[in-house]
Every structure is written in C-alpha cells, then in structure tokens.
Coordinates of C-alpha atoms in Angstrom, one line a residue:
X1 CA 49.9 45.5 -62.6
X2 CA 50.8 41.9 -61.8
X3 CA 48.7 39.4 -59.9
X4 CA 50.6 39.9 -56.7
X5 CA 50.1 43.7 -56.9
X6 CA 46.4 43.2 -57.5
X7 CA 46.0 41.0 -54.5
X8 CA 47.8 43.5 -52.3
X9 CA 45.5 46.3 -53.4
X10 CA 42.4 44.3 -52.8
X11 CA 43.6 43.0 -49.4
X12 CA 42.0 44.7 -46.3
X13 CA 44.5 47.1 -44.7
X14 CA 43.1 46.6 -41.2
X15 CA 46.3 46.2 -39.1
X16 CA 48.3 49.4 -38.9
X17 CA 51.6 50.1 -37.3
X18 CA 52.9 53.6 -36.4
X19 CA 56.4 54.9 -36.3
X20 CA 56.3 58.4 -34.8
X21 CA 59.4 60.5 -35.1
X22 CA 60.4 63.9 -33.8
X23 CA 58.8 65.9 -31.0
X24 CA 55.9 65.1 -28.6
X25 CA 53.6 67.3 -30.7
X26 CA 54.1 65.0 -33.6
X27 CA 53.5 62.0 -31.3
X28 CA 50.1 63.4 -30.3
X29 CA 49.3 63.6 -34.1
X30 CA 50.2 59.9 -34.3
X31 CA 47.9 59.2 -31.3
X32 CA 45.1 61.0 -33.0
X33 CA 45.6 59.0 -36.2
X34 CA 45.6 55.8 -34.1
X35 CA 42.5 56.7 -32.3
X36 CA 40.7 57.7 -35.4
X37 CA 41.6 54.4 -37.1
X38 CA 40.6 52.3 -34.1
X39 CA 37.2 54.0 -34.0
X40 CA 36.7 53.0 -37.6
X41 CA 37.5 49.3 -37.0
X42 CA 41.3 49.2 -37.7
X43 CA 43.7 47.5 -35.4
X44 CA 46.8 49.3 -34.3
X45 CA 49.7 46.8 -33.8
X46 CA 53.0 47.2 -32.0
X47 CA 55.2 45.3 -34.6
X48 CA 55.6 46.4 -38.2
X49 CA 56.2 42.9 -39.4
X50 CA 52.8 41.4 -40.1
X51 CA 51.1 44.8 -40.2
X52 CA 49.0 45.5 -43.3
X53 CA 49.9 49.2 -43.3
X54 CA 52.8 51.1 -41.7
X55 CA 52.5 54.8 -41.2
X56 CA 55.8 56.7 -40.7
X57 CA 54.9 60.0 -39.1
X58 CA 58.0 62.0 -40.1
X59 CA 59.9 65.0 -38.6
X60 CA 61.3 67.7 -40.8
X61 CA 62.7 70.1 -38.3
X62 CA 66.5 69.8 -38.6
X63 CA 68.9 67.9 -40.8
X64 CA 69.4 65.0 -38.4
X65 CA 65.7 64.4 -38.0
X66 CA 65.2 64.5 -41.8
X67 CA 67.9 61.9 -42.2
X68 CA 66.3 59.7 -39.5
X69 CA 62.9 60.0 -41.2
X70 CA 64.2 59.0 -44.6
X71 CA 66.1 56.1 -43.1
X72 CA 63.0 54.7 -41.4
X73 CA 61.0 55.1 -44.6
X74 CA 63.6 53.1 -46.4
X75 CA 63.7 50.5 -43.7
X76 CA 59.9 50.0 -44.0
X77 CA 60.3 49.9 -47.8
X78 CA 62.6 46.8 -47.4
X79 CA 59.9 45.1 -45.4
X80 CA 57.4 45.9 -48.1
X81 CA 59.6 44.4 -50.7
X82 CA 59.9 41.2 -48.7
X83 CA 56.1 41.0 -48.4
X84 CA 56.1 41.6 -44.6
X85 CA 53.9 44.7 -45.0
X86 CA 51.5 45.6 -47.7
X87 CA 51.3 49.3 -47.8
X88 CA 53.5 52.2 -46.7
X89 CA 52.2 55.6 -45.7
X90 CA 54.5 58.6 -45.3
X91 CA 53.0 61.3 -43.1
X92 CA 53.9 64.3 -41.0
X93 CA 56.1 67.3 -41.1
X94 CA 58.8 66.1 -43.6
X95 CA 56.0 65.1 -46.0
X96 CA 54.3 68.5 -45.6
X97 CA 57.6 70.4 -46.2
X98 CA 59.0 68.4 -49.1
X99 CA 55.8 67.1 -50.7
X100 CA 56.9 67.3 -54.3
X101 CA 60.4 66.0 -53.7
X102 CA 59.3 63.1 -51.5
X103 CA 56.6 61.9 -53.9
X104 CA 59.1 61.9 -56.7
X105 CA 62.0 60.5 -54.7
X106 CA 60.1 57.7 -52.8
X107 CA 58.2 55.6 -55.2
X108 CA 58.2 52.9 -52.6
X109 CA 55.5 54.7 -50.6
X110 CA 51.9 54.2 -51.5
X111 CA 50.4 57.3 -49.8
X112 CA 51.7 60.7 -48.7
X113 CA 49.7 62.5 -46.0
X114 CA 50.8 66.0 -44.9
X115 CA 50.4 67.6 -41.5
X116 CA 47.2 69.3 -42.8
X117 CA 45.5 66.0 -43.6
X118 CA 46.6 63.5 -40.9
X119 CA 43.2 63.8 -39.2
X120 CA 41.6 62.2 -42.3
X121 CA 43.8 59.1 -42.2
X122 CA 40.9 56.7 -41.8
X123 CA 39.0 57.9 -44.8
X124 CA 42.3 58.0 -46.8
X125 CA 43.0 54.3 -46.0
X126 CA 39.5 53.2 -46.6
X127 CA 39.3 55.0 -49.9
X128 CA 42.6 53.5 -50.9
X129 CA 41.3 50.0 -50.0
X130 CA 38.3 50.6 -52.3
X131 CA 40.7 51.4 -55.3
X132 CA 41.1 55.2 -55.0
X133 CA 44.1 56.1 -57.2
X134 CA 45.0 59.4 -55.5
X135 CA 48.2 59.0 -53.4
X136 CA 49.0 62.6 -52.2
X137 CA 47.0 64.4 -49.5
X138 CA 48.2 67.9 -48.7
X139 CA 46.4 70.9 -47.2
X140 CA 47.1 73.9 -45.1
X141 CA 47.8 72.8 -41.5
X142 CA 44.7 74.4 -40.0
X143 CA 43.3 71.4 -38.1
X144 CA 42.9 71.8 -34.4
X145 CA 41.8 68.9 -32.2
X146 CA 38.8 68.9 -30.0
X147 CA 38.4 67.4 -26.5
X148 CA 36.3 64.7 -28.2
X149 CA 38.9 63.9 -30.9
X150 CA 39.7 60.1 -30.8
X151 CA 43.1 59.6 -29.4
X152 CA 45.1 56.6 -28.1
X153 CA 47.7 57.5 -25.4
X154 CA 50.9 55.8 -26.5
X155 CA 52.7 56.7 -23.3
X156 CA 52.7 54.7 -20.1
X157 CA 49.2 54.9 -18.5
X158 CA 50.3 57.3 -15.8
X159 CA 51.4 60.1 -18.1
X160 CA 50.2 61.9 -21.3
X161 CA 51.0 64.9 -23.4
X162 CA 48.4 67.6 -23.6
X163 CA 48.8 69.7 -26.7
X164 CA 47.2 73.2 -26.3
X165 CA 48.0 74.8 -29.6
X166 CA 49.3 74.4 -33.1
X167 CA 51.7 76.5 -35.1
X168 CA 53.9 79.4 -33.9
X169 CA 53.7 83.2 -34.1
X170 CA 57.5 83.6 -33.5
X171 CA 59.7 84.0 -36.6
X172 CA 63.1 82.9 -35.4
X173 CA 65.5 83.1 -38.3
X174 CA 66.7 79.5 -38.0
X175 CA 63.3 77.8 -37.7
X176 CA 61.1 76.2 -40.3
X177 CA 58.2 75.4 -38.0
X178 CA 55.9 78.2 -39.2
X179 CA 56.5 76.9 -42.8
X180 CA 55.4 73.4 -41.8
X181 CA 52.8 74.0 -39.0
X182 CA 51.5 77.4 -39.9
X183 CA 50.6 80.3 -37.6
X184 CA 49.6 80.0 -34.0
X185 CA 46.2 78.4 -33.4
X186 CA 45.2 78.0 -29.7
X187 CA 42.6 75.6 -28.4
X188 CA 40.1 77.1 -25.9
X189 CA 40.6 76.6 -22.2
X190 CA 37.4 74.6 -22.0
X191 CA 38.6 72.3 -24.8
X192 CA 42.0 71.7 -23.2
X193 CA 40.6 71.2 -19.7
X194 CA 38.0 68.7 -20.9
X195 CA 40.7 66.6 -22.6
X196 CA 42.8 66.8 -19.4
X197 CA 39.8 65.4 -17.4
X198 CA 39.4 62.6 -19.9
X199 CA 43.1 61.7 -19.6
X200 CA 43.1 61.8 -15.8
X201 CA 40.0 59.7 -15.7
X202 CA 41.9 57.1 -17.8
X203 CA 44.7 56.9 -15.1
X204 CA 47.0 59.7 -16.1
X205 CA 48.8 61.3 -13.1
X206 CA 51.3 63.5 -15.0
X207 CA 50.0 66.0 -17.6
X208 CA 52.8 67.3 -19.9
X209 CA 51.6 70.5 -21.5
X210 CA 53.1 71.0 -25.0
X211 CA 53.0 73.6 -27.7
X212 CA 55.5 75.5 -29.8
X213 CA 55.5 78.3 -27.2
X214 CA 53.4 78.0 -24.1
X215 CA 53.8 81.7 -23.3
X216 CA 52.0 82.8 -26.5
X217 CA 49.0 80.6 -25.8
X218 CA 45.7 82.3 -26.5
X219 CA 47.2 85.3 -28.3
X220 CA 45.4 84.5 -31.5
X221 CA 42.0 84.0 -29.7
X222 CA 42.4 87.3 -27.9
X223 CA 43.3 89.1 -31.1
X224 CA 40.0 87.8 -32.7
X225 CA 37.9 88.8 -29.8
X226 CA 39.2 90.9 -26.9
X227 CA 36.6 89.3 -24.6
X228 CA 38.4 86.0 -24.8
X229 CA 40.2 85.1 -21.6
X230 CA 42.5 82.5 -23.0
X231 CA 46.0 83.2 -21.7
X232 CA 48.8 81.1 -20.1
X233 CA 47.9 82.2 -16.6
X234 CA 44.2 81.5 -17.0
X235 CA 45.0 78.1 -18.5
X236 CA 47.2 77.3 -15.5
X237 CA 44.4 78.3 -13.1
X238 CA 41.9 76.0 -14.9
X239 CA 44.3 73.1 -15.1
X240 CA 45.0 73.4 -11.4
X241 CA 41.4 72.5 -10.7
X242 CA 41.5 69.2 -12.6
X243 CA 41.1 66.6 -9.9
X244 CA 43.5 63.7 -10.0
X245 CA 46.3 65.4 -11.9
X246 CA 49.3 65.1 -9.5
X247 CA 52.0 66.6 -11.7
X248 CA 51.5 69.2 -14.4
X249 CA 54.6 69.9 -16.4
X250 CA 55.0 72.8 -18.8
X251 CA 57.3 72.5 -21.8
X252 CA 58.6 75.2 -24.2
X253 CA 58.3 78.4 -22.3
X254 CA 60.0 81.3 -24.1
X255 CA 61.6 83.6 -21.5
X256 CA 59.9 86.8 -22.8
X257 CA 56.5 85.6 -21.7
X258 CA 57.3 84.4 -18.2
X259 CA 55.7 86.9 -15.9
X260 CA 55.4 87.4 -12.1
X261 CA 51.8 86.0 -12.0
X262 CA 52.9 82.8 -13.8
X263 CA 55.8 82.3 -11.5
X264 CA 53.6 82.8 -8.4
X265 CA 51.1 80.3 -9.7
X266 CA 53.7 77.7 -10.3
X267 CA 55.3 78.4 -6.9
X268 CA 52.0 78.2 -4.8
X269 CA 50.3 75.2 -6.4
X270 CA 51.9 71.8 -5.7
X271 CA 50.4 70.3 -8.9
X272 CA 52.8 72.4 -11.0
X273 CA 56.2 70.8 -11.0
X274 CA 58.9 73.5 -10.5
X275 CA 60.4 72.9 -13.9
X276 CA 61.0 75.6 -16.4
X277 CA 61.8 74.5 -20.0
X278 CA 63.2 77.7 -21.6
X279 CA 64.9 77.5 -25.0
X280 CA 67.3 80.4 -24.9
X281 CA 69.3 79.5 -28.1
X282 CA 72.2 82.0 -27.4
X283 CA 73.2 84.8 -25.1
X284 CA 75.2 87.2 -27.1
X285 CA 73.1 90.2 -28.1
X286 CA 74.3 90.4 -31.7
X287 CA 73.7 86.7 -32.3
X288 CA 70.2 86.9 -30.6
X289 CA 69.4 89.8 -32.9
X290 CA 70.5 87.8 -36.0
X291 CA 68.4 84.9 -34.8
X292 CA 65.4 87.3 -34.6
X293 CA 65.0 86.5 -30.9
X294 CA 63.1 89.2 -29.1
X295 CA 65.2 89.3 -25.9
X296 CA 68.6 90.6 -24.9
X297 CA 71.1 89.0 -22.6
X298 CA 70.2 91.4 -19.9
X299 CA 66.4 90.6 -20.1
X300 CA 67.2 86.8 -20.2
X301 CA 69.3 87.2 -17.0
X302 CA 66.5 89.1 -15.4
X303 CA 64.0 86.4 -16.1
X304 CA 66.3 83.7 -14.8
X305 CA 67.0 85.7 -11.6
X306 CA 63.2 86.2 -11.1
X307 CA 62.5 82.5 -11.3
X308 CA 65.4 81.5 -9.0
X309 CA 64.6 84.3 -6.4
X310 CA 60.9 83.2 -6.1
X311 CA 61.5 79.4 -6.5
X312 CA 65.0 78.6 -5.3
X313 CA 64.6 74.9 -6.1
X314 CA 63.3 75.4 -9.6
X315 CA 64.8 73.2 -12.3
X316 CA 65.8 75.2 -15.4
X317 CA 66.2 73.3 -18.7
X318 CA 67.4 75.2 -21.8
X319 CA 68.9 74.6 -25.2
X320 CA 71.5 76.5 -27.2
X321 CA 72.5 76.6 -30.9
X322 CA 76.2 76.8 -31.7
X323 CA 77.6 77.6 -35.1
X324 CA 74.9 80.0 -36.1
X325 CA 76.0 82.0 -39.2
X326 CA 78.5 84.7 -38.2
X327 CA 79.0 83.4 -34.7
X328 CA 82.5 84.5 -33.8
X329 CA 84.8 82.7 -31.4
X330 CA 84.4 85.5 -28.9
X331 CA 80.6 85.2 -29.1
X332 CA 80.9 81.5 -28.5
X333 CA 83.2 82.0 -25.5
X334 CA 80.6 84.4 -24.1
X335 CA 78.0 81.7 -24.4
X336 CA 80.3 79.1 -22.8
X337 CA 81.0 81.4 -19.9
X338 CA 77.3 82.1 -19.4
X339 CA 76.6 78.4 -19.1
X340 CA 79.4 78.0 -16.6
X341 CA 78.1 80.9 -14.6
X342 CA 74.4 80.0 -14.6
X343 CA 74.8 76.3 -13.9
X344 CA 71.6 75.2 -15.6
X345 CA 70.1 71.9 -14.4
X346 CA 69.7 70.7 -18.0
X347 CA 71.2 71.9 -21.3
X348 CA 70.6 70.6 -24.8
X349 CA 72.9 71.8 -27.6
X350 CA 72.3 71.8 -31.3
X351 CA 74.7 72.4 -34.1
X352 CA 73.1 74.9 -36.4
X353 CA 71.8 73.3 -39.7
X354 CA 70.8 75.6 -42.6
X355 CA 67.1 75.1 -43.3
X356 CA 65.6 75.9 -46.8
X357 CA 63.5 79.0 -47.0
X358 CA 64.5 80.4 -43.6
X359 CA 66.4 83.7 -43.3
X360 CA 69.4 82.1 -41.6
X361 CA 69.7 79.6 -44.3
X362 CA 70.4 82.4 -46.7
X363 CA 72.9 84.3 -44.5
X364 CA 76.6 84.7 -45.3
X365 CA 79.3 83.5 -42.9
X366 CA 78.0 80.0 -42.6
X367 CA 80.2 78.1 -40.1
X368 CA 82.1 74.9 -41.1
X369 CA 81.1 71.5 -39.7
X370 CA 84.3 71.0 -37.7
X371 CA 83.9 74.3 -35.9
X372 CA 80.3 73.5 -35.0
X373 CA 81.2 70.1 -33.7
X374 CA 84.0 71.5 -31.6
X375 CA 81.8 74.1 -30.1
X376 CA 79.0 71.6 -29.4
X377 CA 81.5 69.3 -27.6
X378 CA 82.8 72.1 -25.5
X379 CA 79.3 73.1 -24.4
X380 CA 78.4 69.5 -23.5
X381 CA 81.6 69.0 -21.6
X382 CA 81.0 72.1 -19.4
X383 CA 77.4 71.0 -18.8
X384 CA 78.4 67.4 -18.0
X385 CA 80.6 68.6 -15.2
X386 CA 77.8 70.9 -13.9
X387 CA 75.3 68.0 -14.1
X388 CA 77.7 65.7 -12.3
X389 CA 78.1 68.1 -9.4
X390 CA 74.4 68.8 -9.1
X391 CA 73.6 65.1 -9.0
X392 CA 76.2 64.5 -6.3
X393 CA 74.3 66.9 -4.1
X394 CA 71.3 64.6 -4.1
X395 CA 73.2 61.8 -2.3
X396 CA 71.6 61.1 1.1
X397 CA 68.4 63.0 0.2
X398 CA 64.9 61.4 -0.1
X399 CA 62.9 62.4 -3.2
X400 CA 59.5 61.5 -4.6
X401 CA 59.7 59.3 -7.7
X402 CA 57.1 58.3 -10.2
X403 CA 57.9 54.6 -11.1
X404 CA 58.1 54.0 -14.9
X405 CA 58.9 50.3 -15.0
X406 CA 62.1 48.2 -15.5
X407 CA 65.3 50.0 -16.4
X408 CA 66.1 50.2 -20.1
X409 CA 69.5 48.7 -19.3
X410 CA 68.5 45.7 -17.2
X411 CA 65.4 44.2 -15.6
X412 CA 67.3 43.9 -12.4
X413 CA 66.5 47.6 -11.7
X414 CA 63.4 49.6 -11.6
X415 CA 63.4 53.0 -13.3
X416 CA 61.5 56.2 -12.4
X417 CA 61.6 60.0 -12.5
X418 CA 61.5 62.8 -10.0
X419 CA 59.4 65.9 -10.8
X420 CA 62.7 67.4 -11.9
X421 CA 63.1 64.9 -14.8
X422 CA 60.9 65.1 -17.9
X423 CA 60.4 61.9 -19.8
X424 CA 62.7 61.0 -22.7
X425 CA 64.8 64.2 -22.6
X426 CA 66.2 64.1 -19.0
X427 CA 67.9 61.4 -16.9
X428 CA 66.1 58.9 -14.6
X429 CA 66.3 57.5 -11.1
X430 CA 67.5 53.9 -11.1
X431 CA 66.0 51.9 -8.1
X432 CA 68.2 49.1 -6.9
X433 CA 66.2 48.1 -3.8
X434 CA 62.5 47.9 -3.2
X435 CA 59.3 46.9 -5.0
X436 CA 56.7 49.0 -6.8
X437 CA 54.3 49.0 -9.7
X438 CA 54.3 51.1 -12.8
X439 CA 52.7 54.4 -12.0
X440 CA 53.3 54.2 -8.2
X441 CA 54.6 57.3 -6.4
X442 CA 57.4 56.3 -4.0
X443 CA 59.9 57.9 -1.8
X444 CA 63.5 57.0 -2.8
X445 CA 66.6 57.6 -0.8
X446 CA 69.4 58.6 -3.2
X447 CA 72.6 56.5 -2.6
X448 CA 74.7 57.3 -5.7
X449 CA 74.7 59.5 -8.8
X450 CA 76.0 59.7 -12.3
X451 CA 76.3 62.6 -14.8
X452 CA 72.6 62.4 -15.8
X453 CA 71.0 59.7 -13.6
X454 CA 70.4 59.1 -9.9
X455 CA 70.5 55.8 -8.0
X456 CA 68.6 55.0 -4.9
X457 CA 66.4 52.7 -2.8
X458 CA 62.7 52.8 -2.0
X459 CA 61.9 53.8 1.6
X460 CA 58.2 54.4 1.4
X461 CA 55.2 54.2 -1.0
X462 CA 53.3 57.5 -1.1

C-alpha cells in the first residue's frame, strides 16, 4: 500500500453520495441507507464529486438495467482514479445476484453490499473507516423495514413511496426477482399505516404504494396465523383513514387478485386515484402458460371489463413482453390486436431478455434480436396513436393538477401531474400560464396535447 492509499483509508468517509438505479422499491432501500447514515452522523450530498464515498445501488432485473448499473459503477471508478471520490460501494440487486462475478470483475470497488445487508450500511462504513479488511457483505434478503426505520424521502416533499412488502410469491418463468429478493414478506398494517402517518406529517400529499404484487399483500402473514387480518382490502381501508393523504396511488396490481370489494373501495373513496397498474405481460393463452402466469385471456378480459364497468374513468396502465421464447408471429399479432381493441391509457413494452437461472432462460426457441425489436416498435406505434387520441379528448377540459416544479425542458414552463399520471413512468402536464408553488393543487384548463403530455393554463388554486 502506498502513502496515498494509506491516507485514503484513514480519511473519514463522512460525505456520502447515492446513485439509485432501477425501480422505486430499490429507491426506498437507498432512502433507508441515507437515513441510517444521517442518523449516525454522516452527511448525504447531492454531487458525487467531492463526496468521500459513493454508493451505487444497482438494479439486476433485466439486461438493460444490468448494463446501466455496470456503466455507472465504471463512471464512479473514473472519479475515484482522479481522486474526486475516496471510496466506492456497490450495493443492491445486481450485487446480490452476481456477488462472486462482481467482486472479481470490479476490483475498483471497495465494498460490496447485497440486498440482504443494505440496512447495515452505517456499521459497514464505520468499520471500514476503522480498518476492517472485509469487503463483501451478503446475506439472505430477509430484512423488513419498520415504521421507525430511519429514512430520507428523496422525492419532492409532496410525494413519497410506501413499500408494503418485500419479495414475491409469484414464479413467472421470465423473472429473477424471487432469486434476488426472496419470497414474499409483508409488513403489518399497523407498521405500514404508522409510516404513512409520518410521511404525511412531513408534508406528503401523495402516497404511492409499492410492492412486487399489491394483490398478494398479507398472504404470508395469514398463512402463519389465520387470525391475521392483513390483506389488500384491509390495508386500503386503513390507509383511507390517514388524515392529510390526498392521493393514494397503487402500483403493481396483478389482475388475478383484483376483486369486487377492492374495486368498490377504490371507486367510493376519493383518496384512491382511479389508476390501475396491471402488468399483463401477454394475452395469448399458450404464451401466458409458458410464462407461468396464472390467468387466461378470458379471465384478463373479465377483470378489465369489471374495472371499466364500475369505474368508467379508470386509467389502466399495463406492460407487455414481446419476443418471449416460442412466441409465434400469430401470437404476437393477437397481442397487437388486443392492445388496439382495449385502448389502454398507458402501455410499457419490454423485449424479452433471457435471465440466468430462470425457466424461460433455458427454453428452446429463443427469439432473435431483430424480431424482438420489430415487435416492440410495432406495439409502441399502436400505443402512441391510442395515446395521442386519448390526450386530444382532454382539450377544453379542466383537470386537477399537482404541481411538481419547473419543466424538465425549460424553466419557462411549470410541470405537474393529474391523478392519472404516475411520476417518472407517465407523461406530465405542462403549464404555460399561471403561477403556483411546488406541491400546490391547482385546476388547469387543457389547451393542447401531445402523444404523452398535456398542455394547459391554471384557472384556479384548489
């Protein structure tokens, strides 16, 4: 070890910068790490340059996210080589999934912290500062946060994610989540509601409920003790009583768990935004069976019809996978026709990527990259036309908008969202006339539209 290395090791690692990649569930883990560190005297900074330590909280879900994670790690390695940061920590799902390969392939990193050890980040950094030589920290992902767990909300003050469970009990053939995050572990209703109250007390108006599958919430607790009442419906009833929460948005609802009582609760209580995020993945029965999805086309259509019959203005967002092993042209055309027929409000489309140690990754009849790209582009073209027509229908209407701040494109425009737009994954409302503060609820008259965004002027502050 040279003198420079010795100085770096002995230097206090008090300023920490986080790079959080992947889904909102991973983001909450980053917020917990930040809160834990701040409680122990560390300072969380917004700029990597000048930070003592950078933590890259990685995503290992699909090929594109893995590549992004590796690239960000390499970017931070360059800053370390230039002396602009002292230590590099690689954490999260990619680390958990490929621990041996990453440790060997990324000698630039100082510490590797898996998704089963992230909650111990403060102790890990403090021990490292004291000269601890251990650099790998992996365990089974069994940690479940409490209402009192330190956490720093990284979102604008008026919104926050509320994670209700970890892991997943589904075993979709294409998905590696159970390998990374483990089996379903639900927090108690009391635990979740107490955290919701803390978030609202801090100024949060929009609670965004996240998990790997909202409709399975509580199954594990009920299995352990049939006297437990934890269920999606009971959680909704409890959240509805949280004073100050104006919008409650549910993400990741699998269609097989959406029942009449849940629909009626969402219909009757104004706190629940009429937004159904339902990843369908495909519609052809043979492909669904190969994916190990537990619904048929007929059952999916019935669920969609039930929602639209009871809540005609409900927004339905979904996602599909194209190029799944064995997907024929005829099966793909069935999917394309279904999207045209259903006219979903929001559609995400993924090109299938084979994941190690998943059943689908071992299947024959893998689809070539060019075919997957062509099918993806066809889906998005159909949906773009649907979205354009749907947005045109808003012109002349007045809608409630939650103001987010200046537009990402220009500070000449304000930007906000209606209840029909989830942050980061949907479009926005661009406001070209009127004044408001971040977090204000305003009424906006829509004057123009684009494929994914709306444009309008403020007519009243709510």
